[in-house]
Tab-separated table of C-alpha atoms and ligand atoms in Angstrom:
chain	number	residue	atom	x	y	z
A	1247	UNK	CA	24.976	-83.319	-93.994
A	1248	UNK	CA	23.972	-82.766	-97.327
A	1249	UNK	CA	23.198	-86.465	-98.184
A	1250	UNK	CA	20.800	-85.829	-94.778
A	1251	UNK	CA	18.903	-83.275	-96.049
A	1252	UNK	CA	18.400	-84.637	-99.306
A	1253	UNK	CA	16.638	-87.716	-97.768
A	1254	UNK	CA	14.401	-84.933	-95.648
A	1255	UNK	CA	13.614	-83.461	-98.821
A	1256	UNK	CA	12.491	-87.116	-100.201
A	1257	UNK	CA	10.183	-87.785	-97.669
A	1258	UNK	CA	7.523	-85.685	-97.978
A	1259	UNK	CA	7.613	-85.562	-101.410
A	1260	UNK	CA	7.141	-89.190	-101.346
A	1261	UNK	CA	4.427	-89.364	-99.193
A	1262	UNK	CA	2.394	-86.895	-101.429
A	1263	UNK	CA	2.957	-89.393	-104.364
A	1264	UNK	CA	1.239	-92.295	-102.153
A	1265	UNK	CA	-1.290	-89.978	-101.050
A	1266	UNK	CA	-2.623	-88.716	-104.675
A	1267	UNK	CA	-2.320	-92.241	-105.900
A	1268	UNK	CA	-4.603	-93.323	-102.917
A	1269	UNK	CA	-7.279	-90.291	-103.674
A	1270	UNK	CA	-7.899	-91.669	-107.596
A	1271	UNK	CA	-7.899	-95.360	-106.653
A	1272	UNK	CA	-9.469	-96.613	-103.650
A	1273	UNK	CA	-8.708	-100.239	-102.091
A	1274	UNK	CA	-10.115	-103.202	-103.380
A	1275	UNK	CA	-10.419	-106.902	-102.135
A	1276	UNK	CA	-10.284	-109.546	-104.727
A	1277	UNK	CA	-11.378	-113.310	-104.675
A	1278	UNK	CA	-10.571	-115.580	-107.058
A	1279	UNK	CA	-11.904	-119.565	-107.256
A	1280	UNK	CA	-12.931	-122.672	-109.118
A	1281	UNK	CA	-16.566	-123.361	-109.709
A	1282	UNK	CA	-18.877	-125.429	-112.241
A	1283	UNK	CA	-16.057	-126.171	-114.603
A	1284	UNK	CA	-14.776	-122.477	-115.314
A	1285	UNK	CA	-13.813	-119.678	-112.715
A	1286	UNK	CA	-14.623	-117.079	-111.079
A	1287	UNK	CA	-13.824	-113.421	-109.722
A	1288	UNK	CA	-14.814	-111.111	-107.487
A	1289	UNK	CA	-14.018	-107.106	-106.642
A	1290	UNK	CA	-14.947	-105.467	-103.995
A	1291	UNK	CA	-14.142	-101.635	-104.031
A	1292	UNK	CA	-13.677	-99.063	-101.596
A	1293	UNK	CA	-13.301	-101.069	-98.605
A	1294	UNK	CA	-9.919	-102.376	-96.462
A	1295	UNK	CA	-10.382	-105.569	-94.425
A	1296	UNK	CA	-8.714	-107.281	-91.681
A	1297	UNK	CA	-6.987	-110.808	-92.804
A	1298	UNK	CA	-9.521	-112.287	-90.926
A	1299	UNK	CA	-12.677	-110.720	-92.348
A	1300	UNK	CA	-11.253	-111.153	-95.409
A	1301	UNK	CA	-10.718	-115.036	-95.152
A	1302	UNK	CA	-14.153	-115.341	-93.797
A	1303	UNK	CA	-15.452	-113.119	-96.456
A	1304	UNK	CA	-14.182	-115.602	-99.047
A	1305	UNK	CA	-15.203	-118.469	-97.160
A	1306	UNK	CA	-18.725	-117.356	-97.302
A	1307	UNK	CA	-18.753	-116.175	-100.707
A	1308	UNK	CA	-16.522	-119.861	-101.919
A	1309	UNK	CA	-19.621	-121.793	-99.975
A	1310	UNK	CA	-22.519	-119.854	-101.494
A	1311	UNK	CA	-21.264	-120.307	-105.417
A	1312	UNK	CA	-19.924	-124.177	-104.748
A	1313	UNK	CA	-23.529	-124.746	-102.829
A	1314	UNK	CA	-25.252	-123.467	-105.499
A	1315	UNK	CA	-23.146	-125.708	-108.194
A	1316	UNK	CA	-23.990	-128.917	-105.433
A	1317	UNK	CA	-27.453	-128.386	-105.878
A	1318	UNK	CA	-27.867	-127.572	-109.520
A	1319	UNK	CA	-24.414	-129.445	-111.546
A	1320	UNK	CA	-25.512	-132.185	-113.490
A	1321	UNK	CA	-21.974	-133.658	-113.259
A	1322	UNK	CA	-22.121	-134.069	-109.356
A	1323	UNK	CA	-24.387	-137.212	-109.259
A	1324	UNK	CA	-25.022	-136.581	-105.411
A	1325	UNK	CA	-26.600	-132.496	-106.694
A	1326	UNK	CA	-30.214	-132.125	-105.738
A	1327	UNK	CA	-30.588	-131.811	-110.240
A	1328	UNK	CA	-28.848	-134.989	-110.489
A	1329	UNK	CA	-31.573	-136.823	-108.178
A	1330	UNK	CA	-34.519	-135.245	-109.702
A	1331	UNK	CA	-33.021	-136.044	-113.098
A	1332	UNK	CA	-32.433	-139.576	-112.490
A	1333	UNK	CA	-36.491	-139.945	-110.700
A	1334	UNK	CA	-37.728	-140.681	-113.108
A	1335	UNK	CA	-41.651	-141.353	-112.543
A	1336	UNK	CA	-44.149	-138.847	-112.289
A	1337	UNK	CA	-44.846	-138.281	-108.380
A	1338	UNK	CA	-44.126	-135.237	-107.567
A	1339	UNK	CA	-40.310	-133.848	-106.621
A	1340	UNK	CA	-40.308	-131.479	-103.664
A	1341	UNK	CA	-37.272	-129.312	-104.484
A	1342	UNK	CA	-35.253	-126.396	-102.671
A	1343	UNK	CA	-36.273	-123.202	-102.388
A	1344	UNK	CA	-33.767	-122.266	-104.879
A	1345	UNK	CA	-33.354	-125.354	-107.383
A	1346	UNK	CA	-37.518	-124.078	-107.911
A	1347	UNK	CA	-36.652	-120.539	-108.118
A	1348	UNK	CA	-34.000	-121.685	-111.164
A	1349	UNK	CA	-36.246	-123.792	-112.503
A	1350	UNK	CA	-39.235	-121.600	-112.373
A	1351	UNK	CA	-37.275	-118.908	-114.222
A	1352	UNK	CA	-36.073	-121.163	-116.959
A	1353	UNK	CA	-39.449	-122.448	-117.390
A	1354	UNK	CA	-40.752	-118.472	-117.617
A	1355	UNK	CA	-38.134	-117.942	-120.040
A	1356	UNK	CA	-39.321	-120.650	-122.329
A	1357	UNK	CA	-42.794	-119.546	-122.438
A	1358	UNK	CA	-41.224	-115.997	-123.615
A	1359	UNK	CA	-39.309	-117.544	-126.284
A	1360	UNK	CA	-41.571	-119.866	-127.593
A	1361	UNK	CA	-39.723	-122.727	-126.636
A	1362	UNK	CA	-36.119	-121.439	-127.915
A	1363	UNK	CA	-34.948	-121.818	-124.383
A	1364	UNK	CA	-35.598	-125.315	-122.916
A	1365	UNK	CA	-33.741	-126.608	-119.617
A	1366	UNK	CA	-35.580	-130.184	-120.491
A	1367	UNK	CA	-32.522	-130.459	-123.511
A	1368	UNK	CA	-30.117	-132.685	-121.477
A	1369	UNK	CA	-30.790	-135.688	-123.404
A	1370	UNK	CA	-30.000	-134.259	-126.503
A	1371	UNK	CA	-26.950	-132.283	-124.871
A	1372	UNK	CA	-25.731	-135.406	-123.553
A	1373	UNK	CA	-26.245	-137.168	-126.821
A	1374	UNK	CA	-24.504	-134.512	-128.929
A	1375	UNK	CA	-21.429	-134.587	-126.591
A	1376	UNK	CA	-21.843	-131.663	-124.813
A	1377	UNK	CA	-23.176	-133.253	-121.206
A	1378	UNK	CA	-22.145	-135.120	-118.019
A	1379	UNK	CA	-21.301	-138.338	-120.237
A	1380	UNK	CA	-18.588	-137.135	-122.544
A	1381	UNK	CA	-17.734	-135.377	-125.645
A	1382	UNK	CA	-17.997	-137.079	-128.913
A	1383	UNK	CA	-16.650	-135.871	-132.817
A	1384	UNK	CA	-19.087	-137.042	-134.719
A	1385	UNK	CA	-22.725	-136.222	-135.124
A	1386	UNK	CA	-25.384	-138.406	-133.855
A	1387	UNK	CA	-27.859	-140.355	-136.461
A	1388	UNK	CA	-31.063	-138.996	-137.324
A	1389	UNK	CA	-33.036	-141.871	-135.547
A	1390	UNK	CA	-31.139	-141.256	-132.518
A	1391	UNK	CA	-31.914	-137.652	-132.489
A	1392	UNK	CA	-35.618	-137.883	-133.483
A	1393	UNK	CA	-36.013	-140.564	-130.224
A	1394	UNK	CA	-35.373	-138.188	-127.632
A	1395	UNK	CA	-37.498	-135.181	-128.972
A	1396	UNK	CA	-40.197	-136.715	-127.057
A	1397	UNK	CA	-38.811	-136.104	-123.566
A	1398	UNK	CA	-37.795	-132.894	-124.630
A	1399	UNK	CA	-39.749	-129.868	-124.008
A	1400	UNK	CA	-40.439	-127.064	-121.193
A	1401	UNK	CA	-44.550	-128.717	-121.107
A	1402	UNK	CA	-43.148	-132.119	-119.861
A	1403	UNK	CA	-42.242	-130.036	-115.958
A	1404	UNK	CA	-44.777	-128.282	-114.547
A	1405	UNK	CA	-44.409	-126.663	-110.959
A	1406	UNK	CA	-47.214	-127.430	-108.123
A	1407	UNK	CA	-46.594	-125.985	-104.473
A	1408	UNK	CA	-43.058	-126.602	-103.990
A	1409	UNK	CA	-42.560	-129.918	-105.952
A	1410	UNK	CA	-41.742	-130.267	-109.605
A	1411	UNK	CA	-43.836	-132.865	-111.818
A	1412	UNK	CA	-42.528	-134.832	-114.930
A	1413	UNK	CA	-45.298	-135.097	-117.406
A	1414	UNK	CA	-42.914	-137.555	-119.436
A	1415	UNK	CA	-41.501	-139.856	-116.773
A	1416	UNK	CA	-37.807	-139.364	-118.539
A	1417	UNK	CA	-37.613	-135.788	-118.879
A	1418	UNK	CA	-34.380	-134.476	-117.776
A	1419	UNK	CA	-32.852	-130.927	-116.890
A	1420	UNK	CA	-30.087	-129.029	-117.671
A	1421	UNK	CA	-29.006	-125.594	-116.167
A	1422	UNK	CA	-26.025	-124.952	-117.139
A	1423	UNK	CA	-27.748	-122.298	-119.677
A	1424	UNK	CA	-29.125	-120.113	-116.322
A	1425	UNK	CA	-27.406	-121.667	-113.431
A	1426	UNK	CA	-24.152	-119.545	-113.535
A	1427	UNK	CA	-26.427	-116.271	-113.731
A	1428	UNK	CA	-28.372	-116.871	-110.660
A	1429	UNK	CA	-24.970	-117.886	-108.788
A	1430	UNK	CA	-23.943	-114.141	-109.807
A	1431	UNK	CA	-26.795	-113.004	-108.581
A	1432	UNK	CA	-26.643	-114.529	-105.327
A	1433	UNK	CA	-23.357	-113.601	-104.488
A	1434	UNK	CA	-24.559	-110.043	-105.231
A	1435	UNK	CA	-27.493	-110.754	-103.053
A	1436	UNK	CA	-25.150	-111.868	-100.489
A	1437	UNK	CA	-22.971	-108.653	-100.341
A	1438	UNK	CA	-25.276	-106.327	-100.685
A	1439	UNK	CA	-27.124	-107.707	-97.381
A	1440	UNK	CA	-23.583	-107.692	-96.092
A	1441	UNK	CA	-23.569	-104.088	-96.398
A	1442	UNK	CA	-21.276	-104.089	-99.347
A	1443	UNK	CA	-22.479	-101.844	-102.270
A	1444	UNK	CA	-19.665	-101.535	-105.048
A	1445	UNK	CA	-18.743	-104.890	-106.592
A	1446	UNK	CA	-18.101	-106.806	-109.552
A	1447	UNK	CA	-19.272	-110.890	-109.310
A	1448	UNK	CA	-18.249	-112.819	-112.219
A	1449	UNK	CA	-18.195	-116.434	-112.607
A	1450	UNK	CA	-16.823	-117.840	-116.568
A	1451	UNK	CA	-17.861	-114.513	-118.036
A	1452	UNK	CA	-21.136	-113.899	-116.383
A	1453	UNK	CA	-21.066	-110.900	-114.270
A	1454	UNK	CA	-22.831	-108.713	-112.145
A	1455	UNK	CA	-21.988	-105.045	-111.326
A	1456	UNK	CA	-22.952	-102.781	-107.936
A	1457	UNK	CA	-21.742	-99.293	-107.398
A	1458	UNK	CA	-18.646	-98.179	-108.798
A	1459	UNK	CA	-15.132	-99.556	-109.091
A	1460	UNK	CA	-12.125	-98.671	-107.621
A	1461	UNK	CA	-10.978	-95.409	-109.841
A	1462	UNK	CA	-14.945	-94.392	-108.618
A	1463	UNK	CA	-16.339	-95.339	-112.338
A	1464	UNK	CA	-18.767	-97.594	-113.482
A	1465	UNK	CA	-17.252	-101.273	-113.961
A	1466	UNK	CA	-15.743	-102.023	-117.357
A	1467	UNK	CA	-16.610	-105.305	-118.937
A	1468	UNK	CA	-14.924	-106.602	-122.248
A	1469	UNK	CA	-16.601	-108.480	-125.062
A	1470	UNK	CA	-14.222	-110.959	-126.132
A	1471	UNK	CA	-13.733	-111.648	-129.943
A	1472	UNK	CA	-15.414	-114.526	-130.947
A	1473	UNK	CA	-12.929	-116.820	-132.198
A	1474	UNK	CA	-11.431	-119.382	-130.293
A	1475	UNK	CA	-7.720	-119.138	-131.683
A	1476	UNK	CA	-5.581	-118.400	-128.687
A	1477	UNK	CA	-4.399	-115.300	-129.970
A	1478	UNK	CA	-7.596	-114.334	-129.900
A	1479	UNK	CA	-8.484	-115.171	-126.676
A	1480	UNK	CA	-7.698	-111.510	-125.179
A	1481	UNK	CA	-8.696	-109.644	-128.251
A	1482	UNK	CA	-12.110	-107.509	-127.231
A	1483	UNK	CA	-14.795	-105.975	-129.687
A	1484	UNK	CA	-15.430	-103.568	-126.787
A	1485	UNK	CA	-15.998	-102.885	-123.456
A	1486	UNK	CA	-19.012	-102.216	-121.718
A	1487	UNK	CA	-19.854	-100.115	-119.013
A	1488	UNK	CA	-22.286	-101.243	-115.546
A	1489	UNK	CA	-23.691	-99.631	-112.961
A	1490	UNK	CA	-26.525	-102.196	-111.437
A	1491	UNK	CA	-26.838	-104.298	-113.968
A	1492	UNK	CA	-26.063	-107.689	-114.863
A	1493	UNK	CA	-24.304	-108.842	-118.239
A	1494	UNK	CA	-23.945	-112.718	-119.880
A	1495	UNK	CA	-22.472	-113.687	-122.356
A	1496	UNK	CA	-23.392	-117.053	-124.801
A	1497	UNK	CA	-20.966	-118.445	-127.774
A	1498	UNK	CA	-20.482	-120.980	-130.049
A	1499	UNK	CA	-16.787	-120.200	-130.512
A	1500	UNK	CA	-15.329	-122.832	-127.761
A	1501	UNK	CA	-17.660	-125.376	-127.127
A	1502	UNK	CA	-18.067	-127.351	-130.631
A	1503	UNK	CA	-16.879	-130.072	-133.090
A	1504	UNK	CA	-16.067	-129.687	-136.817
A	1505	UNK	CA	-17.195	-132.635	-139.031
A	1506	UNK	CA	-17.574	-133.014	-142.798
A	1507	UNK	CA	-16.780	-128.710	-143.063
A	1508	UNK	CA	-20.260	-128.471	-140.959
A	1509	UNK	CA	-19.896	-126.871	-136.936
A	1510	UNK	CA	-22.016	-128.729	-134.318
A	1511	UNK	CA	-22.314	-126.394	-131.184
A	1512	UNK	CA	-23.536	-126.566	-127.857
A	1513	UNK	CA	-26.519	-124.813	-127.837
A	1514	UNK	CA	-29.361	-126.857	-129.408
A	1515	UNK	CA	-32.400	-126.233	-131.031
A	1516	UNK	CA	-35.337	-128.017	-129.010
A	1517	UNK	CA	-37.568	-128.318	-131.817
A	1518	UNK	CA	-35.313	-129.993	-134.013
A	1519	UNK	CA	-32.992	-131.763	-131.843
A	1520	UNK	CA	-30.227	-130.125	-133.663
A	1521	UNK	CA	-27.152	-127.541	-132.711
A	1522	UNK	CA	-28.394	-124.109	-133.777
A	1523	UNK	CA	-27.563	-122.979	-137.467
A	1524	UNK	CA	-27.565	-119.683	-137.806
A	1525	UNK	CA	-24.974	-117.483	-138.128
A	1526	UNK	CA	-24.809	-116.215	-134.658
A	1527	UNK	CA	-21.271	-116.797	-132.734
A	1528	UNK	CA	-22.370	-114.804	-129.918
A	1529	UNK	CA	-24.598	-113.176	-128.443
A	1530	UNK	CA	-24.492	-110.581	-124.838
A	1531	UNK	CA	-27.318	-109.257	-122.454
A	1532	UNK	CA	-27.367	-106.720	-120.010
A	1533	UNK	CA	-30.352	-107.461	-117.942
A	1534	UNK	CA	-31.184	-106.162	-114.192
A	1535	UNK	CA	-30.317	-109.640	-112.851
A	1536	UNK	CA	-27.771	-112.049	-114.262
A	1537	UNK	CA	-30.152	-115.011	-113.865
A	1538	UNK	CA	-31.873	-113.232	-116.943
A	1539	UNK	CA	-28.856	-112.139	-118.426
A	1540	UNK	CA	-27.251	-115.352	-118.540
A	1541	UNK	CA	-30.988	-117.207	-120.151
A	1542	UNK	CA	-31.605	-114.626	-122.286
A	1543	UNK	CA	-28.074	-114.528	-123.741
A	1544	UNK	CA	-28.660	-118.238	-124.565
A	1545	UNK	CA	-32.152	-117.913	-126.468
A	1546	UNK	CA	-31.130	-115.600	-128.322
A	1547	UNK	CA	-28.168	-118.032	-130.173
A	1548	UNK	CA	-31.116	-120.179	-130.704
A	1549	UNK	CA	-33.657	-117.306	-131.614
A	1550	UNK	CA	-31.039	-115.767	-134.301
A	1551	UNK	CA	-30.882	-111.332	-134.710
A	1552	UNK	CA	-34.131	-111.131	-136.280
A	1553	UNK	CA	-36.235	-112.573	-134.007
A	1554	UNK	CA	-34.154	-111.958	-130.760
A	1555	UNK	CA	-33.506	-108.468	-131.677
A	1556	UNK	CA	-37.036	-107.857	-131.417
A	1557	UNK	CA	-38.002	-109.800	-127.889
A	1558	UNK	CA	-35.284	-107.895	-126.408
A	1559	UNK	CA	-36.245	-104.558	-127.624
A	1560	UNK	CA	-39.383	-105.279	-126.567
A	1561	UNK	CA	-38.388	-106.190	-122.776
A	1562	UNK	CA	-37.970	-102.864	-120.276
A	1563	UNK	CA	-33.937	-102.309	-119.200
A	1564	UNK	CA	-32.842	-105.193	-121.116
A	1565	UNK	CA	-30.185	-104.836	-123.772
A	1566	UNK	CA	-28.368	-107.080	-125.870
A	1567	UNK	CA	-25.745	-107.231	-128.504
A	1568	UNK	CA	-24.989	-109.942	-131.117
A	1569	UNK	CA	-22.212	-111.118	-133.683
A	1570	UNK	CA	-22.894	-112.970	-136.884
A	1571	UNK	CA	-19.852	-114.559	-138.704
A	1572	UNK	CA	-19.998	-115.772	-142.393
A	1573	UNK	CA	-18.111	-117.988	-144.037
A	1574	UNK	CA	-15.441	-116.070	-144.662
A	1575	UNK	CA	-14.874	-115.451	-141.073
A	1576	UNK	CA	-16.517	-111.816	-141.265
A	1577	UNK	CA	-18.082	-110.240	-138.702
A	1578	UNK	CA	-21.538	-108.350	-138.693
A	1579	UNK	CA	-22.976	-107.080	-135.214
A	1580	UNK	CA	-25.772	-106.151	-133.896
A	1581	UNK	CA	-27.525	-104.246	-131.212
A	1582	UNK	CA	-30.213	-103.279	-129.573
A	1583	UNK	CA	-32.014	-100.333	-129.494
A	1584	UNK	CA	-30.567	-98.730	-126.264
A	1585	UNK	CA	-27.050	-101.203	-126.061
A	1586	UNK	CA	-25.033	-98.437	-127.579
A	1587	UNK	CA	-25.109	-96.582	-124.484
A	1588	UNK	CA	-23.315	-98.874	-122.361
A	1589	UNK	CA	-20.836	-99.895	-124.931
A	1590	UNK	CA	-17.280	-98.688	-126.631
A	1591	UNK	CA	-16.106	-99.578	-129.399
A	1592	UNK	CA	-12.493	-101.223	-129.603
A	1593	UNK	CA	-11.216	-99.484	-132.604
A	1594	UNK	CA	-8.131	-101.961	-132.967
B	470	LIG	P1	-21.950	-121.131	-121.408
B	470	LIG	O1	-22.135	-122.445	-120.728
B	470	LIG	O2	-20.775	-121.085	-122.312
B	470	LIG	O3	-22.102	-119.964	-120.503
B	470	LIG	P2	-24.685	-120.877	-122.252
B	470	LIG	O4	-25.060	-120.034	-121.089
B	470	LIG	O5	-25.216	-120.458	-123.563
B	470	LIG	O6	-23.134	-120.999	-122.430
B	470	LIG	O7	-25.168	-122.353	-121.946
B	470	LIG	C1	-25.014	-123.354	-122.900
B	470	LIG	C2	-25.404	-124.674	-122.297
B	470	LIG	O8	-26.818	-124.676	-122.072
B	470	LIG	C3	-25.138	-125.851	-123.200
B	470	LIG	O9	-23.846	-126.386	-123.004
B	470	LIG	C4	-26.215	-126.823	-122.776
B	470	LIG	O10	-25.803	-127.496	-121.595
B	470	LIG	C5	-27.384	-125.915	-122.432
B	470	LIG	N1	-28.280	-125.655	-123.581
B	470	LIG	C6	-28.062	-125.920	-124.906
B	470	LIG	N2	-29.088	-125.524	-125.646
B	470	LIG	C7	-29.994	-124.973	-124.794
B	470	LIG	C8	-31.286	-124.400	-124.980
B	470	LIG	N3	-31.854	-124.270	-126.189
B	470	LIG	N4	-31.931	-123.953	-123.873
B	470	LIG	C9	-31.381	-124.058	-122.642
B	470	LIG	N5	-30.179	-124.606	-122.407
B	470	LIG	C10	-29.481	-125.057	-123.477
B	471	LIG	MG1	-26.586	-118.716	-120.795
């Protein structure tokens, strides 16, 4: 009898602790998948789903991020990139609605950077290691270098009706600077037309925030520290906090070789041919679309604080924030003018 009562007792008391948890933290559906050699994630807050809607929901959002890698990877020979890339004469290319949307973008992005951002780099990507053929340790020779710098540059595309046009027959592309971005940013597209208004799209660290999350707060997204020693690899700078925006991050503290005490990285300078080298080990933009973010994150490693810090201040609702490391492994960041406000500070 008294053992009965005691488990009356219980019960509603436990119900009230399931309740109050479920009033601060409201359900949330979460995707997880492969795509263009890194992964991705995606929250969706506030909403419960049948097993079925669910699957289909990830089946839709799975074919609209690997569709957009089949068209634009320049490691799937079949991609649409891959068959402009390897055209090459001068006729015209008619392209997809949406390879010409990337490509127009990337092309708009070069003109604002005077050149700093450049999707025609694949040949010297490719040479340096970094591309669909292979990594290599060593540096490439100056003559090698110097040869391609002719079919390099944003002037050799230009964009009539719906076709693109090589001014150099051998001009190649590469969008693996902007391509992740506007696969954010379609996803996003895709649930918001789905009727879906608080989520968090992120594919390898480029993300894109709707609404609120689960706890009913803007989404928190973490800087990493930029050093690639695994014991690093969770350590954040700081977090930053979205509410319809998009944020991309670019580094040169994973994708490199060391030779002769000198780092070769993978984002190179058009002009000379060369990896960037500045000082810059990474640099982050919050921009209204991640298609931006993701571009703008990569000029600016090329651009360097000075002269980035100044385009982006200049640009309405676009923010960025950048790290310098010296020799002695130091770190000096940077922000723009209206960054702070999204941002807190890890203090450890
Ligand atoms: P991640 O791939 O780590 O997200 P980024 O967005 O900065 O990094 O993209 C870097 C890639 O962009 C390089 O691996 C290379 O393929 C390409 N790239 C390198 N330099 C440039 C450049 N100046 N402009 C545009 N794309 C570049
Ligand atoms: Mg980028």
């Amino acid at each position: 009898m008294k053992n009965k009562l005691k488990v009356r007792l219980l019960i509603p008391g436990f119900l009230f602790l399931i309740l109050s948890v479920c009033s601060y933290k409201k359900p949330q559906i979460q995707f997880y998948g492969q795509t263009m050699g890194t992964t991705y994630s995606i929250k969706i807050a506030g909403v419960s789903l049948t097993e079925n809607e669910r699957s289909r929901l990830y089946e839709e959002l799975d074919s609209l991020i690997q569709g957009v890698n089949e068209r634009m990877s320049t490691y799937l020979d079949s991609s649409e990139l891959s068959l402009v890339n390897a055209d090459h004469t001068t006729d015209p290319i008619p392209l997809s609605p949406e390879l010409y949307r990337v490509i127009k973008r990337g092309q708009e992005v070069s003109g604002m950077t005077g050149g700093a951002f450049d999707i025609t780099v694949q040949p010297l990507v490719r040479l340096w290691g970094f591309g669909n053929t292979g990594r290599r340790w060593t540096p490439p020779n100056d003559y090698e270098i110097k040869a391609l710098l002719d079919e390099v540059g944003y002037k050799n595309l230009t964009l009539t009706g719906n076709a693109l046009v090589k001014k150099n027959p051998n001009a190649e592309i590469d969008l693996s600077a902007i391509a992740k971005g506007y696969a954010v940013d379609s996803a996003a597209e895709f649930l918001i037309a789905e009727g879906y208004e608080n989520f968090m799209v992120e594919i390898g660290g480029e993300v894109s925030c709707g609404g609120v999350n689960a706890q009913g707060d803007p989404w928190q997204i973490g800087i990493q520290y930029p050093d690639d020693a695994v014991e690093d690899a969770m350590k954040l700078i700081g977090k930053v906090s979205l509410r319809e925006k998009a944020m991309a991050t670019s580094g040169n503290y994973r994708n490199y070789f060391d030779y002769n005490g000198e780092r070769f990285s993978h984002t190179i300078d058009p002009k000379t041919g060369y990896p960037v080298t500045n000082k810059v080990v990474s640099s982050t933009v919050i921009a209204r679309n991640c298609m931006d973010a993701d571009a703008y994150a990569t000029s600016l490693m090329v651009l360097g604080p000075e002269a980035g810090l100044k385009w982006i201040n200049s640009l309405d609702g676009t923010e960025c924030f950048m790290v310098e490391m010296d020799i002695g492994g130091n770190l000096t960041q940077m922000m723009s003018s209206g960054f702070q406000r999204y941002f807190t500070k890890n203090e450890n």
